[in-house]
């Protein structure tokens, strides 16, 4: 809106009569150059985004029917298309387990006050007016810091009417949340940053497309807002009638979701800051022990007098991935896994004295990574994809069978389930662990190694086709190729296995691994500064390379100026014809590695599990 006004003013001023036609021609050339430069900068700002067309259409179907089971499945497996998050996230949050059964780790200095006064939290009085004024002052101060960073101004800056309305909505939501939950947690700067990061994908003003631009790219006019659809216009324009569908959702929809920004924000904070209750944590730990009898029996065999002191840490390492834990436990677990999985980087951190102190001026970045789920410190594109995984987290109800969930998903076909793949953090099944228990120690080690490799190969090739016995590679291939014609195929719906905040630990480790070569070149201060504002790992390459790939593929795009539509390269015949739509333009081609990083997080989880199994033997 502002850009159009400025361009019209510029055109009106230059269209006045001039005495020299040469000057007029030069002015016109400069305008064209400026327009081309502006268009190029807008194209450079557009992020990399590739999404399977079949899964996208399935996501639209689930959204139109408000099928939260299907939306959660797509969110955790492939992520939600960014321009649909403003409608999908409210649905996911409404039915999220951490919203239905919320629990936030209380601040210790707050829970002491009601105890000393003899009152209970349920009947505690509301926050005083002085406290509300102090919170309001802190929120406005933190919002001002955000504006100053984006406006590139030390003291003075101007905010448009639209920006002022958006920031006022954020301020109201944060203060309202603090008043409601202030008896449990104190106001923290992270509450403001969560609201700011949510406003990057969810328009704070109803029935408008305006979201915050974030820190990944700067606006030439230092604007705070951007149209939600602009960054993904290439992808949107490549699918017929998609733009009209999205505009209908933005301006007219009242049926799918009409949550206010505050309602979405409150639910999001409950998910991001969730912590397991001590009682339920103990109960889930007991259930885990029942499910893993082979491992618990093996541990009991090794319960000698000289190992009594080490039993508790083993139990924590075994149960923590399933039950979750406090932020203190998660940080300790992160450092432990870092030493196990990335020993060279861990040794370098020790030499530079990184991850030794967690104060404001020290390694505060790890708290932002693990406790506040990347708020403030991660790229909005990476954070949005990771939040998709957290919001789509769902455990399978053991009382419900496959047919129940298959019906809830509206009976998707086999190819679609295979494209969604297994759970990112898959591991050995209970049946295989039981089989290991029945073997002798020496044979058990060999079978465990072979079965683990076969399991990786099987799930890589056939993904959701599960077999009870892991056979040879030939038999695995036979199961894969004949799965479509099998009379009673074994299908599975991928459900979450790990606690979402434990999954976040392995994603954080994968992020560190992707930046390891850069980190080892920095000193302590540079490392902390880099990890406190981690850029998105992306790669931009020239159009010649893309054109060469297109000539190698027997695929034609819709037009020379439209985004590229190309098939997935896969050995399976049932997926070789699937279409992947890209947000690339004819000249700009980018690759974003966040999906690869999330997949690498699953590999790191299995590597950690494998190392622990070997050490345990």
Coordinates of C-alpha atoms in Angstrom, one line a residue:
X1 CA 0.0 0.0 0.0
X2 CA 2.8 2.4 0.9
X3 CA 4.9 1.2 -2.0
X4 CA 2.1 1.9 -4.5
X5 CA 1.6 5.4 -3.1
X6 CA 5.3 6.2 -3.3
X7 CA 5.6 4.8 -6.9
X8 CA 2.6 6.9 -7.9
X9 CA 4.1 10.0 -6.4
X10 CA 7.3 9.3 -8.1
X11 CA 5.6 8.9 -11.5
X12 CA 3.6 12.0 -11.2
X13 CA 6.6 14.1 -10.3
X14 CA 8.6 12.8 -13.2
X15 CA 5.8 13.1 -15.8
X16 CA 5.9 16.9 -15.7
X17 CA 7.1 18.6 -18.9
X18 CA 10.8 18.9 -19.3
X19 CA 12.7 21.1 -21.6
X20 CA 15.2 18.4 -22.7
X21 CA 13.9 15.1 -24.2
X22 CA 17.3 13.6 -23.4
X23 CA 16.8 14.4 -19.7
X24 CA 13.3 12.8 -20.0
X25 CA 14.8 9.6 -21.5
X26 CA 17.5 9.4 -18.8
X27 CA 14.8 9.9 -16.0
X28 CA 12.7 7.1 -17.5
X29 CA 15.7 4.8 -17.7
X30 CA 16.5 5.5 -14.0
X31 CA 12.9 4.7 -13.0
X32 CA 13.0 1.4 -14.9
X33 CA 16.3 0.6 -13.3
X34 CA 14.9 1.4 -9.8
X35 CA 11.8 -0.7 -10.5
X36 CA 14.0 -3.7 -11.7
X37 CA 16.2 -3.3 -8.7
X38 CA 13.2 -3.2 -6.4
X39 CA 11.7 -6.3 -8.1
X40 CA 15.0 -8.1 -7.8
X41 CA 15.2 -7.4 -4.1
X42 CA 11.7 -8.6 -3.5
X43 CA 12.5 -11.8 -5.4
X44 CA 15.7 -12.3 -3.3
X45 CA 13.7 -11.9 -0.1
X46 CA 11.3 -14.8 -1.0
X47 CA 12.3 -17.9 0.9
X48 CA 12.9 -21.4 -0.5
X49 CA 9.7 -23.5 -0.4
X50 CA 8.9 -26.8 -2.0
X51 CA 5.8 -28.8 -1.3
X52 CA 4.3 -31.9 -2.7
X53 CA 1.1 -31.1 -4.6
X54 CA -0.8 -34.2 -3.4
X55 CA 0.0 -33.5 0.2
X56 CA -0.9 -29.9 -0.2
X57 CA -4.3 -30.8 -1.6
X58 CA -4.8 -33.2 1.3
X59 CA -3.9 -30.4 3.7
X60 CA -6.6 -28.2 2.1
X61 CA -9.1 -31.0 2.4
X62 CA -8.3 -31.4 6.1
X63 CA -8.5 -27.7 6.6
X64 CA -11.9 -27.3 4.9
X65 CA -13.3 -30.1 7.1
X66 CA -11.4 -29.0 10.2
X67 CA -9.9 -32.4 10.6
X68 CA -7.3 -31.8 13.4
X69 CA -6.1 -35.5 13.2
X70 CA -5.1 -35.1 9.6
X71 CA -3.6 -31.6 10.0
X72 CA -1.5 -32.7 13.0
X73 CA -0.2 -35.6 10.9
X74 CA 0.9 -33.4 8.1
X75 CA 2.3 -30.7 10.5
X76 CA 4.7 -33.1 12.2
X77 CA 5.7 -35.1 9.1
X78 CA 6.0 -32.4 6.4
X79 CA 5.1 -29.1 8.0
X80 CA 2.2 -26.8 7.2
X81 CA 2.4 -24.6 4.1
X82 CA 3.5 -21.2 5.7
X83 CA 0.6 -19.2 4.1
X84 CA -1.9 -21.6 5.7
X85 CA -0.5 -21.5 9.2
X86 CA -2.9 -18.7 10.2
X87 CA -5.8 -21.1 9.8
X88 CA -4.2 -24.4 10.7
X89 CA -2.3 -23.4 13.9
X90 CA -5.5 -22.4 15.8
X91 CA -7.1 -25.8 15.0
X92 CA -4.0 -27.7 16.1
X93 CA -3.7 -25.6 19.3
X94 CA -7.4 -26.1 20.2
X95 CA -6.9 -29.9 20.4
X96 CA -3.3 -30.0 21.5
X97 CA -2.7 -32.3 24.6
X98 CA -0.7 -29.6 26.3
X99 CA -3.7 -27.2 25.9
X100 CA -6.3 -29.7 27.1
X101 CA -4.1 -30.6 30.1
X102 CA -1.8 -27.6 30.7
X103 CA 1.0 -27.4 33.1
X104 CA 3.8 -24.9 33.4
X105 CA 6.7 -25.2 35.7
X106 CA 6.1 -22.6 38.4
X107 CA 8.6 -19.9 39.3
X108 CA 10.0 -20.8 42.8
X109 CA 9.8 -17.2 44.2
X110 CA 6.1 -17.0 43.2
X111 CA 5.0 -20.3 44.7
X112 CA 6.6 -19.3 48.0
X113 CA 4.4 -16.3 48.5
X114 CA 1.0 -18.0 48.7
X115 CA 2.5 -20.6 51.1
X116 CA 3.8 -18.0 53.4
X117 CA 0.5 -16.1 53.5
X118 CA -1.5 -19.3 53.9
X119 CA -3.6 -18.9 50.8
X120 CA -4.1 -21.3 48.0
X121 CA -3.4 -20.5 44.3
X122 CA -7.0 -21.0 43.4
X123 CA -8.2 -18.3 45.8
X124 CA -5.2 -16.0 45.5
X125 CA -6.1 -12.4 44.7
X126 CA -5.5 -10.9 41.3
X127 CA -2.3 -9.1 40.5
X128 CA -2.1 -5.6 42.0
X129 CA -2.4 -2.5 39.9
X130 CA 1.3 -1.7 40.6
X131 CA 2.2 -5.1 39.3
X132 CA 0.1 -4.6 36.2
X133 CA 1.7 -1.2 35.5
X134 CA 5.1 -2.7 35.9
X135 CA 4.3 -5.5 33.4
X136 CA 2.8 -3.0 31.0
X137 CA 6.0 -0.9 31.2
X138 CA 8.2 -4.0 30.6
X139 CA 6.1 -5.1 27.6
X140 CA 6.3 -1.7 26.0
X141 CA 10.0 -1.5 26.6
X142 CA 10.6 -4.9 25.0
X143 CA 8.4 -4.0 22.0
X144 CA 10.4 -0.8 21.6
X145 CA 13.6 -2.7 21.5
X146 CA 12.2 -4.9 18.7
X147 CA 11.1 -1.8 16.7
X148 CA 14.4 -0.1 17.1
X149 CA 16.3 -3.0 15.7
X150 CA 14.1 -3.2 12.6
X151 CA 13.9 0.6 12.2
X152 CA 17.7 0.9 12.4
X153 CA 17.3 3.9 14.7
X154 CA 19.0 4.7 18.0
X155 CA 16.5 7.1 19.4
X156 CA 13.8 8.3 17.0
X157 CA 11.5 6.2 14.8
X158 CA 8.0 6.5 13.4
X159 CA 5.4 3.8 13.4
X160 CA 2.5 3.8 10.9
X161 CA -1.1 3.5 12.0
X162 CA -1.2 -0.2 10.9
X163 CA 2.0 -1.0 12.8
X164 CA 0.7 0.8 15.9
X165 CA -2.5 -1.3 15.8
X166 CA -0.6 -4.5 15.5
X167 CA 1.7 -3.7 18.3
X168 CA -1.2 -2.6 20.5
X169 CA -2.8 -6.0 19.9
X170 CA 0.4 -7.8 20.9
X171 CA 0.7 -5.7 24.0
X172 CA -2.9 -6.4 25.0
X173 CA -2.4 -10.1 24.5
X174 CA 0.8 -10.3 26.5
X175 CA -0.6 -8.3 29.4
X176 CA -3.8 -10.4 29.4
X177 CA -1.8 -13.6 29.6
X178 CA 0.4 -12.2 32.4
X179 CA -2.7 -11.3 34.4
X180 CA -4.2 -14.8 34.0
X181 CA -1.0 -16.8 34.6
X182 CA 1.0 -14.4 36.7
X183 CA 0.4 -16.4 39.8
X184 CA 2.4 -19.2 38.3
X185 CA 5.1 -17.6 36.1
X186 CA 6.5 -14.1 36.2
X187 CA 6.7 -11.9 33.1
X188 CA 9.7 -12.6 31.0
X189 CA 11.0 -11.0 27.9
X190 CA 10.4 -14.3 26.1
X191 CA 6.6 -13.8 26.4
X192 CA 6.9 -10.7 24.2
X193 CA 9.2 -12.5 21.7
X194 CA 6.7 -15.4 21.4
X195 CA 4.0 -12.9 20.6
X196 CA 6.2 -11.2 18.0
X197 CA 7.2 -14.5 16.4
X198 CA 3.5 -15.6 16.3
X199 CA 2.6 -12.4 14.6
X200 CA 5.1 -13.3 11.8
X201 CA 2.6 -16.0 10.7
X202 CA -0.7 -15.1 12.3
X203 CA -2.2 -11.7 11.4
X204 CA -2.9 -9.9 14.7
X205 CA -5.7 -7.8 13.1
X206 CA -8.6 -10.0 12.0
X207 CA -9.4 -10.3 8.3
X208 CA -6.2 -8.7 7.2
X209 CA -3.1 -10.3 5.6
X210 CA -0.5 -8.2 7.5
X211 CA 2.1 -9.9 9.5
X212 CA 5.4 -8.9 11.0
X213 CA 8.3 -9.1 8.6
X214 CA 10.8 -10.4 11.2
X215 CA 14.6 -10.0 11.2
X216 CA 15.6 -12.3 8.3
X217 CA 15.2 -9.5 5.7
X218 CA 15.1 -5.7 5.9
X219 CA 12.6 -3.5 4.2
X220 CA 13.9 -0.6 2.1
X221 CA 11.5 1.7 3.9
X222 CA 12.1 0.0 7.3
X223 CA 8.6 -1.3 7.5
X224 CA 7.6 -3.8 10.2
X225 CA 4.8 -5.5 8.2
X226 CA 4.5 -7.5 5.1
X227 CA 1.6 -9.2 3.2
X228 CA 1.4 -12.8 4.3
X229 CA 1.1 -14.0 0.7
X230 CA 3.9 -11.9 -0.8
X231 CA 6.8 -14.1 0.2
X232 CA 5.1 -17.2 -1.4
X233 CA 3.5 -15.5 -4.4
X234 CA 5.4 -17.7 -6.9
X235 CA 4.1 -20.9 -5.3
X236 CA 0.6 -19.5 -5.0
X237 CA 0.4 -18.3 -8.6
X238 CA 1.6 -21.7 -9.9
X239 CA -1.5 -23.4 -8.5
X240 CA -4.8 -22.4 -10.2
X241 CA -7.4 -20.6 -8.0
X242 CA -5.2 -20.9 -4.9
X243 CA -4.9 -17.1 -4.5
X244 CA -8.6 -16.7 -4.6
X245 CA -9.0 -19.5 -2.0
X246 CA -6.5 -17.8 0.3
X247 CA -8.1 -14.4 -0.1
X248 CA -11.4 -16.1 0.8
X249 CA -9.8 -17.5 4.0
X250 CA -8.3 -14.1 4.9
X251 CA -11.2 -11.7 4.3
X252 CA -14.4 -13.8 4.5
X253 CA -13.9 -17.0 6.4
X254 CA -15.9 -17.4 9.7
X255 CA -16.4 -21.2 9.6
X256 CA -13.0 -22.8 9.8
X257 CA -11.4 -20.7 12.5
X258 CA -12.1 -17.3 14.0
X259 CA -9.8 -17.3 17.1
X260 CA -8.5 -14.0 18.1
X261 CA -4.7 -13.3 18.4
X262 CA -4.9 -13.5 22.2
X263 CA -6.6 -16.9 22.1
X264 CA -4.0 -18.4 19.8
X265 CA -1.1 -16.7 21.7
X266 CA -2.2 -18.1 25.1
X267 CA -2.5 -21.6 23.7
X268 CA 0.8 -21.4 22.0
X269 CA 2.6 -20.3 25.2
X270 CA 1.0 -23.3 27.0
X271 CA 2.5 -25.6 24.4
X272 CA 6.0 -24.0 24.2
X273 CA 6.5 -23.7 28.0
X274 CA 4.8 -27.0 28.9
X275 CA 6.5 -29.1 31.6
X276 CA 5.4 -32.5 32.7
X277 CA 3.8 -32.7 36.1
X278 CA 5.9 -34.6 38.7
X279 CA 3.0 -37.1 39.4
X280 CA 2.2 -37.8 35.8
X281 CA 5.9 -38.0 35.0
X282 CA 6.3 -40.8 37.5
X283 CA 3.3 -42.6 36.2
X284 CA 4.4 -42.4 32.6
X285 CA 7.8 -43.6 33.7
X286 CA 6.2 -46.7 35.2
X287 CA 4.2 -47.3 32.1
X288 CA 7.4 -47.0 30.1
X289 CA 9.1 -49.6 32.3
X290 CA 6.2 -52.0 31.7
X291 CA 6.4 -51.6 28.0
X292 CA 10.2 -52.2 28.0
X293 CA 10.4 -55.3 30.3
X294 CA 13.3 -56.7 28.4
X295 CA 15.4 -53.7 29.1
X296 CA 14.4 -53.4 32.7
X297 CA 15.1 -57.1 33.3
X298 CA 18.5 -56.7 31.8
X299 CA 19.2 -53.8 34.1
X300 CA 18.2 -55.8 37.1
X301 CA 20.6 -58.5 36.1
X302 CA 23.4 -55.9 36.3
X303 CA 22.3 -54.5 39.6
X304 CA 25.5 -55.2 41.6
X305 CA 26.6 -53.4 44.6
X306 CA 29.2 -51.4 42.8
X307 CA 26.6 -50.1 40.3
X308 CA 23.9 -49.0 42.7
X309 CA 24.9 -45.4 42.4
X310 CA 24.7 -45.4 38.6
X311 CA 21.2 -46.9 38.4
X312 CA 19.4 -43.5 38.7
X313 CA 21.2 -41.8 35.8
X314 CA 20.4 -44.8 33.6
X315 CA 16.8 -44.7 34.5
X316 CA 16.7 -40.9 33.7
X317 CA 18.3 -41.5 30.3
X318 CA 15.8 -44.2 29.6
X319 CA 12.7 -42.4 30.6
X320 CA 13.5 -38.7 29.9
X321 CA 13.0 -39.0 26.1
X322 CA 9.4 -40.2 26.7
X323 CA 8.4 -38.3 29.7
X324 CA 10.2 -35.0 29.2
X325 CA 11.6 -33.0 32.0
X326 CA 12.3 -29.6 33.5
X327 CA 14.4 -27.1 31.7
X328 CA 17.3 -28.0 34.0
X329 CA 17.0 -31.7 33.1
X330 CA 16.8 -30.8 29.4
X331 CA 19.9 -28.6 29.4
X332 CA 21.8 -31.4 31.2
X333 CA 20.5 -33.9 28.7
X334 CA 21.5 -31.6 25.8
X335 CA 25.1 -31.3 27.0
X336 CA 25.3 -35.1 27.6
X337 CA 24.0 -35.8 24.0
X338 CA 26.4 -33.2 22.6
X339 CA 29.3 -35.0 24.1
X340 CA 28.1 -38.3 22.8
X341 CA 27.1 -37.3 19.3
X342 CA 29.3 -34.3 18.4
X343 CA 32.5 -35.0 20.5
X344 CA 34.7 -32.7 18.4
X345 CA 32.4 -29.7 18.7
X346 CA 31.8 -30.5 22.4
X347 CA 35.6 -30.5 23.0
X348 CA 35.9 -27.2 21.2
X349 CA 33.1 -25.7 23.3
X350 CA 34.9 -26.8 26.4
X351 CA 38.2 -25.2 25.2
X352 CA 36.3 -21.9 24.6
X353 CA 34.4 -22.3 27.8
X354 CA 31.0 -22.3 26.1
X355 CA 28.0 -24.0 27.9
X356 CA 29.6 -23.3 31.2
X357 CA 27.5 -20.4 32.5
X358 CA 23.9 -19.7 31.7
X359 CA 23.5 -16.1 32.8
X360 CA 22.3 -13.1 30.8
X361 CA 25.7 -12.3 29.5
X362 CA 26.9 -15.9 29.1
X363 CA 25.2 -18.9 27.4
X364 CA 21.7 -17.6 27.5
X365 CA 21.2 -18.8 24.0
X366 CA 20.7 -22.4 25.1
X367 CA 17.7 -21.3 27.3
X368 CA 16.1 -19.6 24.3
X369 CA 16.7 -22.7 22.2
X370 CA 15.3 -25.3 24.6
X371 CA 13.0 -23.5 27.0
X372 CA 11.5 -20.9 24.6
X373 CA 11.7 -23.1 21.5
X374 CA 13.8 -20.8 19.4
X375 CA 11.9 -17.6 20.0
X376 CA 14.0 -14.5 19.2
X377 CA 17.2 -16.5 18.3
X378 CA 16.1 -18.6 15.2
X379 CA 15.1 -17.6 11.7
X380 CA 11.4 -17.2 11.3
X381 CA 11.4 -19.8 8.5
X382 CA 13.2 -22.4 10.5
X383 CA 11.2 -21.6 13.6
X384 CA 7.9 -21.8 11.8
X385 CA 8.7 -25.3 10.5
X386 CA 9.9 -26.5 13.9
X387 CA 6.8 -25.1 15.6
X388 CA 4.8 -27.0 13.0
X389 CA 6.3 -30.2 14.4
X390 CA 5.7 -29.2 18.0
X391 CA 2.0 -28.2 17.4
X392 CA 1.4 -31.4 15.4
X393 CA 2.8 -33.6 18.2
X394 CA 0.3 -36.4 19.0
X395 CA 0.6 -39.6 20.9
X396 CA -1.3 -42.7 19.9
X397 CA -4.0 -43.8 22.3
X398 CA -3.2 -47.5 23.0
X399 CA -7.0 -48.1 23.4
X400 CA -7.6 -47.1 19.8
X401 CA -6.7 -49.3 16.9
X402 CA -5.5 -48.6 13.4
X403 CA -9.0 -48.5 11.9
X404 CA -10.1 -45.8 14.3
X405 CA -7.4 -43.4 13.3
X406 CA -7.6 -44.4 9.6
X407 CA -11.3 -43.4 9.7
X408 CA -10.4 -40.1 11.4
X409 CA -8.0 -39.4 8.6
X410 CA -10.8 -40.0 6.1
X411 CA -9.2 -43.1 4.6
X412 CA -6.1 -41.7 2.8
X413 CA -4.7 -43.9 0.1
X414 CA -1.5 -45.9 0.6
X415 CA 0.7 -43.7 -1.6
X416 CA -0.2 -40.7 0.5
X417 CA 0.7 -42.4 3.8
X418 CA 4.0 -43.6 2.2
X419 CA 4.8 -40.0 1.2
X420 CA 4.2 -38.8 4.7
X421 CA 6.7 -41.4 5.9
X422 CA 7.4 -42.8 9.4
X423 CA 7.8 -40.8 12.5
X424 CA 11.0 -38.7 12.3
X425 CA 12.2 -40.1 15.6
X426 CA 11.3 -43.8 14.9
X427 CA 13.2 -46.5 16.8
X428 CA 13.1 -50.2 17.5
X429 CA 9.7 -51.8 18.1
X430 CA 8.7 -53.6 21.3
X431 CA 8.4 -56.9 19.4
X432 CA 12.0 -56.7 18.2
X433 CA 13.3 -56.0 21.7
X434 CA 11.4 -59.0 23.0
X435 CA 13.0 -61.1 20.3
X436 CA 16.4 -59.9 21.4
X437 CA 15.7 -60.9 25.0
X438 CA 15.1 -64.5 24.0
X439 CA 18.6 -64.9 22.4
X440 CA 21.9 -65.6 24.1
X441 CA 24.1 -62.6 24.8
X442 CA 26.5 -63.1 21.9
X443 CA 23.8 -63.9 19.3
X444 CA 21.7 -61.1 20.7
X445 CA 24.4 -58.5 19.8
X446 CA 24.6 -59.7 16.2
X447 CA 20.9 -59.9 15.7
X448 CA 20.4 -56.4 17.2
X449 CA 23.0 -54.9 14.9
X450 CA 21.5 -56.6 11.8
X451 CA 18.0 -55.9 12.8
X452 CA 18.7 -52.2 13.4
X453 CA 20.3 -51.9 9.9
X454 CA 17.5 -53.8 8.3
X455 CA 15.0 -51.6 10.1
X456 CA 16.6 -48.5 8.8
X457 CA 16.7 -49.9 5.2
X458 CA 13.1 -51.1 5.5
X459 CA 11.7 -47.8 6.8
X460 CA 13.8 -45.8 4.3
X461 CA 12.4 -47.8 1.3
X462 CA 8.9 -48.8 2.3
X463 CA 8.4 -46.1 5.0
X464 CA 5.0 -47.0 6.5
X465 CA 4.9 -50.7 5.4
X466 CA 5.9 -52.5 8.7
X467 CA 6.9 -56.1 8.9
X468 CA 7.3 -58.0 12.2
X469 CA 10.4 -59.8 11.1
X470 CA 13.2 -57.9 9.5
X471 CA 14.4 -60.2 6.7
X472 CA 17.2 -59.9 4.2
X473 CA 17.4 -57.0 1.8
X474 CA 15.9 -59.0 -1.0
X475 CA 12.8 -59.9 1.1
X476 CA 12.6 -56.2 2.2
X477 CA 12.6 -55.1 -1.4
X478 CA 10.0 -57.8 -2.2
X479 CA 7.7 -56.5 0.5
X480 CA 8.1 -53.0 -0.9
X481 CA 7.4 -53.8 -4.5
X482 CA 4.4 -56.0 -3.7
X483 CA 2.8 -53.8 -1.1
X484 CA 0.3 -52.4 -3.5
X485 CA -1.0 -55.8 -4.5
X486 CA -0.8 -57.4 -1.1
X487 CA -4.1 -58.9 0.1
X488 CA -3.7 -57.7 3.7
X489 CA -0.9 -55.0 3.7
X490 CA 0.5 -53.9 7.0
X491 CA 0.1 -50.1 7.2
X492 CA 0.8 -47.8 10.0
X493 CA 0.1 -44.1 10.8
X494 CA 3.1 -42.3 12.1
X495 CA 2.5 -41.0 15.6
X496 CA 4.9 -39.1 17.9
X497 CA 7.3 -41.2 19.9
X498 CA 9.4 -38.7 21.9
X499 CA 8.4 -35.9 24.1
X500 CA 8.3 -32.7 21.9
X501 CA 10.8 -30.8 23.9
X502 CA 13.2 -33.8 23.8
X503 CA 12.7 -33.8 20.0
X504 CA 13.7 -30.2 20.1
X505 CA 17.0 -31.1 21.8
X506 CA 17.9 -33.3 18.8
X507 CA 16.8 -30.7 16.4
X508 CA 19.1 -28.2 18.2
X509 CA 22.0 -30.7 18.0
X510 CA 21.3 -31.0 14.2
X511 CA 21.4 -27.2 13.9
X512 CA 24.7 -27.2 15.6
X513 CA 26.0 -30.0 13.4
X514 CA 25.0 -28.1 10.3
X515 CA 27.0 -25.1 11.5
X516 CA 29.9 -27.0 13.0
X517 CA 32.4 -25.8 10.3
X518 CA 31.5 -22.2 11.0
X519 CA 31.5 -22.5 14.8
X520 CA 35.0 -23.9 15.1
X521 CA 36.4 -20.8 13.4
X522 CA 34.9 -18.4 16.1
X523 CA 35.9 -17.5 19.6
X524 CA 33.8 -17.6 22.7
X525 CA 32.1 -14.2 22.2
X526 CA 31.5 -14.8 18.5
X527 CA 30.0 -18.2 19.2
X528 CA 27.5 -16.9 21.7
X529 CA 26.6 -14.0 19.4
X530 CA 26.2 -16.3 16.4
X531 CA 24.0 -18.8 18.3
X532 CA 21.9 -16.0 19.8
X533 CA 20.9 -15.0 16.3
X534 CA 21.2 -18.1 14.2
X535 CA 20.5 -17.4 10.5
X536 CA 18.7 -19.8 8.3
X537 CA 20.9 -22.3 6.4
X538 CA 20.0 -21.8 2.8
X539 CA 21.8 -21.9 -0.5
X540 CA 21.1 -19.8 -3.6
X541 CA 22.4 -21.0 -7.0
X542 CA 22.3 -19.7 -10.5
X543 CA 19.6 -20.4 -13.0
X544 CA 22.0 -22.2 -15.3
X545 CA 22.3 -25.0 -12.9
X546 CA 18.5 -25.2 -12.6
X547 CA 18.1 -25.1 -16.3
X548 CA 20.5 -27.9 -16.6
X549 CA 18.5 -30.0 -14.2
X550 CA 15.4 -29.2 -16.1
X551 CA 16.9 -30.4 -19.4
X552 CA 18.0 -33.6 -17.7
X553 CA 14.4 -34.1 -16.5
X554 CA 11.7 -34.9 -18.9
X555 CA 9.4 -32.3 -17.3
X556 CA 8.1 -29.0 -18.7
X557 CA 7.1 -26.1 -16.6
X558 CA 3.9 -24.2 -17.1
X559 CA 5.6 -21.1 -18.5
X560 CA 9.1 -19.6 -18.6
X561 CA 8.3 -17.1 -15.9
X562 CA 6.3 -19.3 -13.6
X563 CA 7.7 -21.3 -10.7
X564 CA 9.1 -24.7 -11.5
X565 CA 7.1 -27.9 -11.1
X566 CA 9.2 -31.0 -11.1
X567 CA 8.9 -34.6 -10.1
X568 CA 10.4 -36.2 -7.1
X569 CA 13.2 -38.5 -8.0
X570 CA 12.4 -41.8 -6.3
X571 CA 13.0 -45.4 -7.2
X572 CA 9.4 -46.3 -6.5
X573 CA 7.0 -46.3 -9.4
X574 CA 4.0 -45.2 -7.3
X575 CA 5.7 -41.9 -6.4
X576 CA 7.7 -41.1 -9.5
X577 CA 4.9 -39.1 -11.1
X578 CA 4.2 -36.9 -8.0
X579 CA 4.5 -33.2 -8.6
X580 CA 6.6 -30.9 -6.3
X581 CA 5.7 -27.2 -6.6
X582 CA 8.4 -24.7 -5.9
X583 CA 8.5 -21.1 -4.8
X584 CA 11.4 -20.4 -7.1
X585 CA 11.2 -17.9 -9.9
X586 CA 12.7 -18.2 -13.3
X587 CA 16.0 -16.6 -12.1
X588 CA 16.2 -17.2 -8.4
X589 CA 16.6 -20.7 -7.1
X590 CA 17.2 -21.5 -3.4
X591 CA 17.5 -24.5 -1.2
X592 CA 16.6 -24.4 2.4
X593 CA 18.0 -27.1 4.6
X594 CA 15.5 -27.0 7.5
X595 CA 13.8 -30.2 6.4
X596 CA 17.1 -31.9 6.1
X597 CA 18.1 -30.7 9.5
X598 CA 14.9 -32.1 11.0
X599 CA 15.6 -35.5 9.3
X600 CA 19.1 -35.3 10.6
X601 CA 17.7 -34.8 14.1
X602 CA 16.0 -38.2 13.8
X603 CA 19.3 -39.8 12.7
X604 CA 21.0 -38.3 15.7
X605 CA 18.3 -39.7 18.0
X606 CA 18.8 -43.2 16.5
X607 CA 22.6 -42.8 16.8
X608 CA 22.3 -41.8 20.4
X609 CA 20.0 -44.8 21.1
X610 CA 22.4 -47.1 19.3
X611 CA 25.4 -45.8 21.3
X612 CA 23.5 -46.3 24.5
X613 CA 22.5 -49.8 23.6
X614 CA 26.1 -50.7 22.8
X615 CA 27.3 -49.2 26.1
X616 CA 24.6 -51.0 27.9
X617 CA 25.7 -54.3 26.6

